[in-house]
mmCIF file of C-alpha atoms in Angstrom:
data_model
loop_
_atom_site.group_PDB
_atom_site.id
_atom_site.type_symbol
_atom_site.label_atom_id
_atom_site.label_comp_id
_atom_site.label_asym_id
_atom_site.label_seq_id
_atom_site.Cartn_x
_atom_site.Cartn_y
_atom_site.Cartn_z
ATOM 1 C CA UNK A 5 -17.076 -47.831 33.049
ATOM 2 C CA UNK A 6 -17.327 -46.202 29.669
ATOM 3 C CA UNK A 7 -14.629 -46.616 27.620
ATOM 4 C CA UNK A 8 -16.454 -45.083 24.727
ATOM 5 C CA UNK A 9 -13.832 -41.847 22.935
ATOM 6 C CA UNK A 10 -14.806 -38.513 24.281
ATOM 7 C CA UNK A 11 -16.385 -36.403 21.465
ATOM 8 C CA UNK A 12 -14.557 -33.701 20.278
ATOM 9 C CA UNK A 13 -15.772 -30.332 18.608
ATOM 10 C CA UNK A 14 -14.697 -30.324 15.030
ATOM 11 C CA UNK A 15 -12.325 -27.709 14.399
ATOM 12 C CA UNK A 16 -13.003 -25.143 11.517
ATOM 13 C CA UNK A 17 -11.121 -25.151 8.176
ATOM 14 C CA UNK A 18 -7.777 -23.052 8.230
ATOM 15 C CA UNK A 19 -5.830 -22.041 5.583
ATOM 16 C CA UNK A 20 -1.553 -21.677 5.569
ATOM 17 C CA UNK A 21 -2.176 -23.432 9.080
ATOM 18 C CA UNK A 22 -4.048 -20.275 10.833
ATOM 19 C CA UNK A 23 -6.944 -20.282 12.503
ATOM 20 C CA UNK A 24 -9.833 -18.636 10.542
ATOM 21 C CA UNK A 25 -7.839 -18.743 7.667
ATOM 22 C CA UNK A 26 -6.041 -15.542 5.853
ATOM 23 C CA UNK A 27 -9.349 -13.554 6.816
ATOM 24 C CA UNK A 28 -8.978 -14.006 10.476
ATOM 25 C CA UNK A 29 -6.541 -10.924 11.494
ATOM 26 C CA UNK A 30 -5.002 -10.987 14.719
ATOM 27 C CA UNK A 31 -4.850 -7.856 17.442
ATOM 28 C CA UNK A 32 -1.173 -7.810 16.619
ATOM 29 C CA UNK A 33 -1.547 -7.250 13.052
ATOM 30 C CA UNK A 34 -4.011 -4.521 13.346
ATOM 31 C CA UNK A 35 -1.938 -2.714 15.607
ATOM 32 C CA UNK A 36 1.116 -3.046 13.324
ATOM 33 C CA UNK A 37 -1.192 -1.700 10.024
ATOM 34 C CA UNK A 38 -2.269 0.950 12.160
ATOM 35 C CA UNK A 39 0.968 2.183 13.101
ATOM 36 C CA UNK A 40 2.383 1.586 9.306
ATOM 37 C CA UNK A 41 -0.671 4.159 8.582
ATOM 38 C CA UNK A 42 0.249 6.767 10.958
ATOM 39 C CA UNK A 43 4.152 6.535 10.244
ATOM 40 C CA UNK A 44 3.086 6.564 6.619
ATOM 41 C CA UNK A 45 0.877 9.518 7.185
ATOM 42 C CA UNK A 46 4.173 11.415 8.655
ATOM 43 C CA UNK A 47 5.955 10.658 5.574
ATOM 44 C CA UNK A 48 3.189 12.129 3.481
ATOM 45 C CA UNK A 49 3.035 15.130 5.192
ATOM 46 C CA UNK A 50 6.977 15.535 4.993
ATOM 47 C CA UNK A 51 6.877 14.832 0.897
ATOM 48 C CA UNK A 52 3.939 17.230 0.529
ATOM 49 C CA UNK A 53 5.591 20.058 1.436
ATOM 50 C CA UNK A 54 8.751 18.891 -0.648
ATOM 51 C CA UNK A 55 6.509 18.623 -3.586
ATOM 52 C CA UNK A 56 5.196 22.115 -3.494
ATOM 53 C CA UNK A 57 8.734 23.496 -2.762
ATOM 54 C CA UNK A 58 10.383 21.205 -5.800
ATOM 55 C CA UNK A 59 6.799 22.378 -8.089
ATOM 56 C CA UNK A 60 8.164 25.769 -7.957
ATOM 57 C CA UNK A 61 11.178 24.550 -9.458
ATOM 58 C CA UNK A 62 9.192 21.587 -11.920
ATOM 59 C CA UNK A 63 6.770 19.505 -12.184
ATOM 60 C CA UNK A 64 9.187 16.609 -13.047
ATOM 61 C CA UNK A 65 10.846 17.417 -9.861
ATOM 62 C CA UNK A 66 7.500 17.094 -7.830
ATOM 63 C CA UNK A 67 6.324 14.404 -9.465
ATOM 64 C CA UNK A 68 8.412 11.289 -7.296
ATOM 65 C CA UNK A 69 7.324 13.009 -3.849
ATOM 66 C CA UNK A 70 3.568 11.902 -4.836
ATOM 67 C CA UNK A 71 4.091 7.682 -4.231
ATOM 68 C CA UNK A 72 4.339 7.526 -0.345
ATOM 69 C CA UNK A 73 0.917 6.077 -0.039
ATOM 70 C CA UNK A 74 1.773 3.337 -2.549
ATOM 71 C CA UNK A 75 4.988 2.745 -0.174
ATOM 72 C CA UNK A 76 2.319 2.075 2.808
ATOM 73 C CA UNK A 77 0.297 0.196 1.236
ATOM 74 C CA UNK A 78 2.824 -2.435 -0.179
ATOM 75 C CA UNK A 79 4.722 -2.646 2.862
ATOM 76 C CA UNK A 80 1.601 -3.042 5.068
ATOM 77 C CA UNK A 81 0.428 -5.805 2.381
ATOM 78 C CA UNK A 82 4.083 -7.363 2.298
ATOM 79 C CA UNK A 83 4.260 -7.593 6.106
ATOM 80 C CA UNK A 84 1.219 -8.324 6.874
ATOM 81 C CA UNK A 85 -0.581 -10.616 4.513
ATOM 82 C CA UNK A 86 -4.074 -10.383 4.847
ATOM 83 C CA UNK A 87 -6.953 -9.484 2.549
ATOM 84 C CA UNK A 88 -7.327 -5.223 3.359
ATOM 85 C CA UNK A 89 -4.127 -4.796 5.116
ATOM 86 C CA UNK A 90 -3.387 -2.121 2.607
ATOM 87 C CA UNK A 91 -6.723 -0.649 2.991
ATOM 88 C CA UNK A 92 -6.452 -0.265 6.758
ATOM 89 C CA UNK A 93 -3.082 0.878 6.705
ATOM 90 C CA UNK A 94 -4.096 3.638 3.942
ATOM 91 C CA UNK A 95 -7.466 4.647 5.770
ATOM 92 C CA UNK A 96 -5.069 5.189 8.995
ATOM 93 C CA UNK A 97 -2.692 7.507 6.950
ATOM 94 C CA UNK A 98 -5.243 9.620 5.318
ATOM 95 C CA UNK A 99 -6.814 10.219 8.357
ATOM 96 C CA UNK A 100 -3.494 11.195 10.350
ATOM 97 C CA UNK A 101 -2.255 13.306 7.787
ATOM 98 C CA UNK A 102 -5.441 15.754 7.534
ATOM 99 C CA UNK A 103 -4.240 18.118 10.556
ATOM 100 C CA UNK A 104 -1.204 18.585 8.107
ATOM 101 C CA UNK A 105 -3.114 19.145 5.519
ATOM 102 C CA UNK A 106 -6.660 20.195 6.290
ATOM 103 C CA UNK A 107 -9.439 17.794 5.136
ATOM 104 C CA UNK A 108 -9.841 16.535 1.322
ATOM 105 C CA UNK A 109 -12.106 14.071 0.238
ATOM 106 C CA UNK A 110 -9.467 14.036 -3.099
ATOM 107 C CA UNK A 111 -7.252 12.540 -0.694
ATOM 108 C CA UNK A 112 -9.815 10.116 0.814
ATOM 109 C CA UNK A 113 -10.269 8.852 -2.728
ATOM 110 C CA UNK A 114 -6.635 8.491 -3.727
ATOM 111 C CA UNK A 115 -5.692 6.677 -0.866
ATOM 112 C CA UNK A 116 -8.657 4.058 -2.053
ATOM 113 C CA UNK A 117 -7.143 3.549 -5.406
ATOM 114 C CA UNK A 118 -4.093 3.302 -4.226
ATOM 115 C CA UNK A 119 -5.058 0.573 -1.092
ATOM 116 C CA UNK A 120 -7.198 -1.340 -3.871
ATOM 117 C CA UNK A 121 -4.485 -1.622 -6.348
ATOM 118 C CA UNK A 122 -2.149 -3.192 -3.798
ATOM 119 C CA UNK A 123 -4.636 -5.595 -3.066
ATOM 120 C CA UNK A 124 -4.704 -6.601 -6.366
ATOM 121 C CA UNK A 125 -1.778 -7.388 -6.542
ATOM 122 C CA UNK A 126 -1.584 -9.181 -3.293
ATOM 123 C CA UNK A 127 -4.175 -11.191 -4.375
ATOM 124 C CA UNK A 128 -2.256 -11.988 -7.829
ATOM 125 C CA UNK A 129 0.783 -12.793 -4.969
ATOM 126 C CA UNK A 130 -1.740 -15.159 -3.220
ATOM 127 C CA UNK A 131 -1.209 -12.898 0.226
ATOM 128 C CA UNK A 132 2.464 -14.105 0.392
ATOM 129 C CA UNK A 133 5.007 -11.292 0.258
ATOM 130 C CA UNK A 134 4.606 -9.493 -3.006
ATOM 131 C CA UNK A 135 6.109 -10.463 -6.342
ATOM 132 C CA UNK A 136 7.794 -8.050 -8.497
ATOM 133 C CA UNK A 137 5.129 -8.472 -10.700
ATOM 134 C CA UNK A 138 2.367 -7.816 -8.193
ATOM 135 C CA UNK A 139 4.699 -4.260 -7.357
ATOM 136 C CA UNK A 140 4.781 -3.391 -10.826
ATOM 137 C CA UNK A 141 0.985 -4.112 -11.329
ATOM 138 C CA UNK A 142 0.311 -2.221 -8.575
ATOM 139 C CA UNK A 143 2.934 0.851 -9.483
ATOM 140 C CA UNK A 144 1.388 1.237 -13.197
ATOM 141 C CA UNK A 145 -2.505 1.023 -11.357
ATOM 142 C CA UNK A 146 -1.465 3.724 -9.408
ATOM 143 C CA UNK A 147 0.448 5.482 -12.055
ATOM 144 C CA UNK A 148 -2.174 5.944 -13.869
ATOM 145 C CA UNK A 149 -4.957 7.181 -11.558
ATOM 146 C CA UNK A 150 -2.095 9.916 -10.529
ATOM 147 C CA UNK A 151 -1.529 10.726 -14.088
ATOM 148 C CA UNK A 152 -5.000 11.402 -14.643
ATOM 149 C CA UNK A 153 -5.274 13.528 -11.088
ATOM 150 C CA UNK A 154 -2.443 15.899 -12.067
ATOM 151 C CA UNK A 155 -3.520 16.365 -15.276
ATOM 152 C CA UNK A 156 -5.555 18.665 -13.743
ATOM 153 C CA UNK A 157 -4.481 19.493 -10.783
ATOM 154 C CA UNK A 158 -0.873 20.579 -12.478
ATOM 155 C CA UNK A 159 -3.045 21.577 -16.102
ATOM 156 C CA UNK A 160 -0.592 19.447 -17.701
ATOM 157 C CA UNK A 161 -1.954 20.534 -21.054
ATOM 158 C CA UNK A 162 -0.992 23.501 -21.001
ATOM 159 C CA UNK A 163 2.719 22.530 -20.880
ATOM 160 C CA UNK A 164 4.596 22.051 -23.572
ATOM 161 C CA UNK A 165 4.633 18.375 -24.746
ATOM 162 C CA UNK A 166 8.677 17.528 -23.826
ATOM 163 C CA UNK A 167 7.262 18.708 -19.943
ATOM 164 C CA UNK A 168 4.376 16.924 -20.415
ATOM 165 C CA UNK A 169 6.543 13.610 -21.275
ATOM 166 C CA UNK A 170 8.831 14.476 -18.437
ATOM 167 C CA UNK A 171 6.324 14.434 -15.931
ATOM 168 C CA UNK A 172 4.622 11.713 -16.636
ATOM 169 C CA UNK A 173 7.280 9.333 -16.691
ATOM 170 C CA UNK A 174 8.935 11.191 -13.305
ATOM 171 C CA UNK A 175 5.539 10.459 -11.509
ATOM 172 C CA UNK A 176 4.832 6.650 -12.992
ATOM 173 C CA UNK A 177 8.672 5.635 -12.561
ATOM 174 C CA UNK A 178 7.950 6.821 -8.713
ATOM 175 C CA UNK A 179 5.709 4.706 -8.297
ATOM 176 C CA UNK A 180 7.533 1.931 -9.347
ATOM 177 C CA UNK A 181 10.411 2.887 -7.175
ATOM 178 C CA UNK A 182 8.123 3.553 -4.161
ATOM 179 C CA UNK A 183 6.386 0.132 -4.822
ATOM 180 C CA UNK A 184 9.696 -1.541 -4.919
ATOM 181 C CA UNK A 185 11.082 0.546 -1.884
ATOM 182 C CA UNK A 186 7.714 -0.985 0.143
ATOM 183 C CA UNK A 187 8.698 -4.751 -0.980
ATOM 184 C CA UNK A 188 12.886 -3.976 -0.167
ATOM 185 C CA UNK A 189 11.384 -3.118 3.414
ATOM 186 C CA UNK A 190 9.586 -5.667 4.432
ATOM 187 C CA UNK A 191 11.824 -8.357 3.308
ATOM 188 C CA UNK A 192 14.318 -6.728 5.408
ATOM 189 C CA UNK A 193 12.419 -6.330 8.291
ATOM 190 C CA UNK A 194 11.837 -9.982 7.712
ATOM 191 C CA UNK A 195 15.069 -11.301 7.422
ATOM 192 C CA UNK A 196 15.713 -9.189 10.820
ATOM 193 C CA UNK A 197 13.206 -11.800 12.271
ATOM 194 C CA UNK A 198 10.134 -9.249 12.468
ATOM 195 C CA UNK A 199 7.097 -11.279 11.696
ATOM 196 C CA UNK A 200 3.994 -10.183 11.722
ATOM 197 C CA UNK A 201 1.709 -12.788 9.850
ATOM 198 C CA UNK A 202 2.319 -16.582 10.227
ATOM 199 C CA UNK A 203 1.130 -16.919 6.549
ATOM 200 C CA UNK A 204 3.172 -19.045 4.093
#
């Protein structure tokens, strides 16, 4: 008889203790991003139309309804914890929300930025739930590429400069609050015992 050990497949490399590592997503989490996107995409359409009501009134009034997608994007990052988690949640809301809204490619492209500046700052977070620092990061990327959007889109120059001041600290302090609204969700969905990821 052969009392030889019994040769066993070497198993691959995780990391946190997953299989496959934090690339390797699981059904679960893709279902969860998706549906993130799609409630996120409801959201968008409800704060569009409040921003083109409040623009009537001012800009500075508009100006906080435009940081729903940075919402999505940190809380699908926060929750889920995997390298694109904000990009599939953001490609699932921009595609939702275009019966509301007819198709843009504008909005294509700002839901991009805005997915690739939370994954910055997931990455700076090490795909853990994000830092304050990663939501501020990721609140003054997306600050800026709206700034620079609306400037035209709202010919901000032609407003007179105490307007022009107003607005643009309305729309970047909206972001922040957004991007800090996204972390304040997740970590209570968390301490609820909702767990998506099984990362550290």
């Amino acid at each position: 008889m052969n009392d030889a050990p019994e040769l066993t497949q070497p198993t691959r490399p995780t990391q946190a203790g997953r299989p496959g590592g934090v690339w390797h997503w699981t059904t679960r989490e893709l279902l969860v991003a998706a549906t993130i996107g799609a409630l996120g995409a409801a959201l968008t359409a409800a704060t569009k139309a409040a921003a083109t009501a409040l623009y009537a009134i001012s800009p500075v009034l508009a100006a906080p309804m435009t940081g729903t997608a940075l919402f999505v994007g940190v809380l699908a990052a926060s929750l889920i914890r995997r390298p694109g988690a904000a990009l599939v949640a953001g490609a699932v809301a921009a595609i939702v929300v275009t019966p509301f809204g007819g198709f843009n490619p504008r909005n294509l492209v700002a839901a991009a930025v805005v997915a690739i500046a939370v994954e910055l700052a997931a990455l700076v977070s090490r795909y853990r739930m994000l830092t304050w620092y990663g939501v501020l990061l990721a609140a003054l990327l997306n600050g800026a590429f709206l700034l620079s959007i609306h400037w035209l889109v709202w010919r901000m120059s032609q407003m007179v400069p105490a307007l022009q001041i107003g607005t643009a600290v309305s729309l970047v302090g909206a972001q922040i609050v957004w991007a800090a609204l996204g972390v304040v969700v997740a970590r209570m969905l968390a301490r609820a015992g909702v767990h998506v990821s099984t990362s550290r």
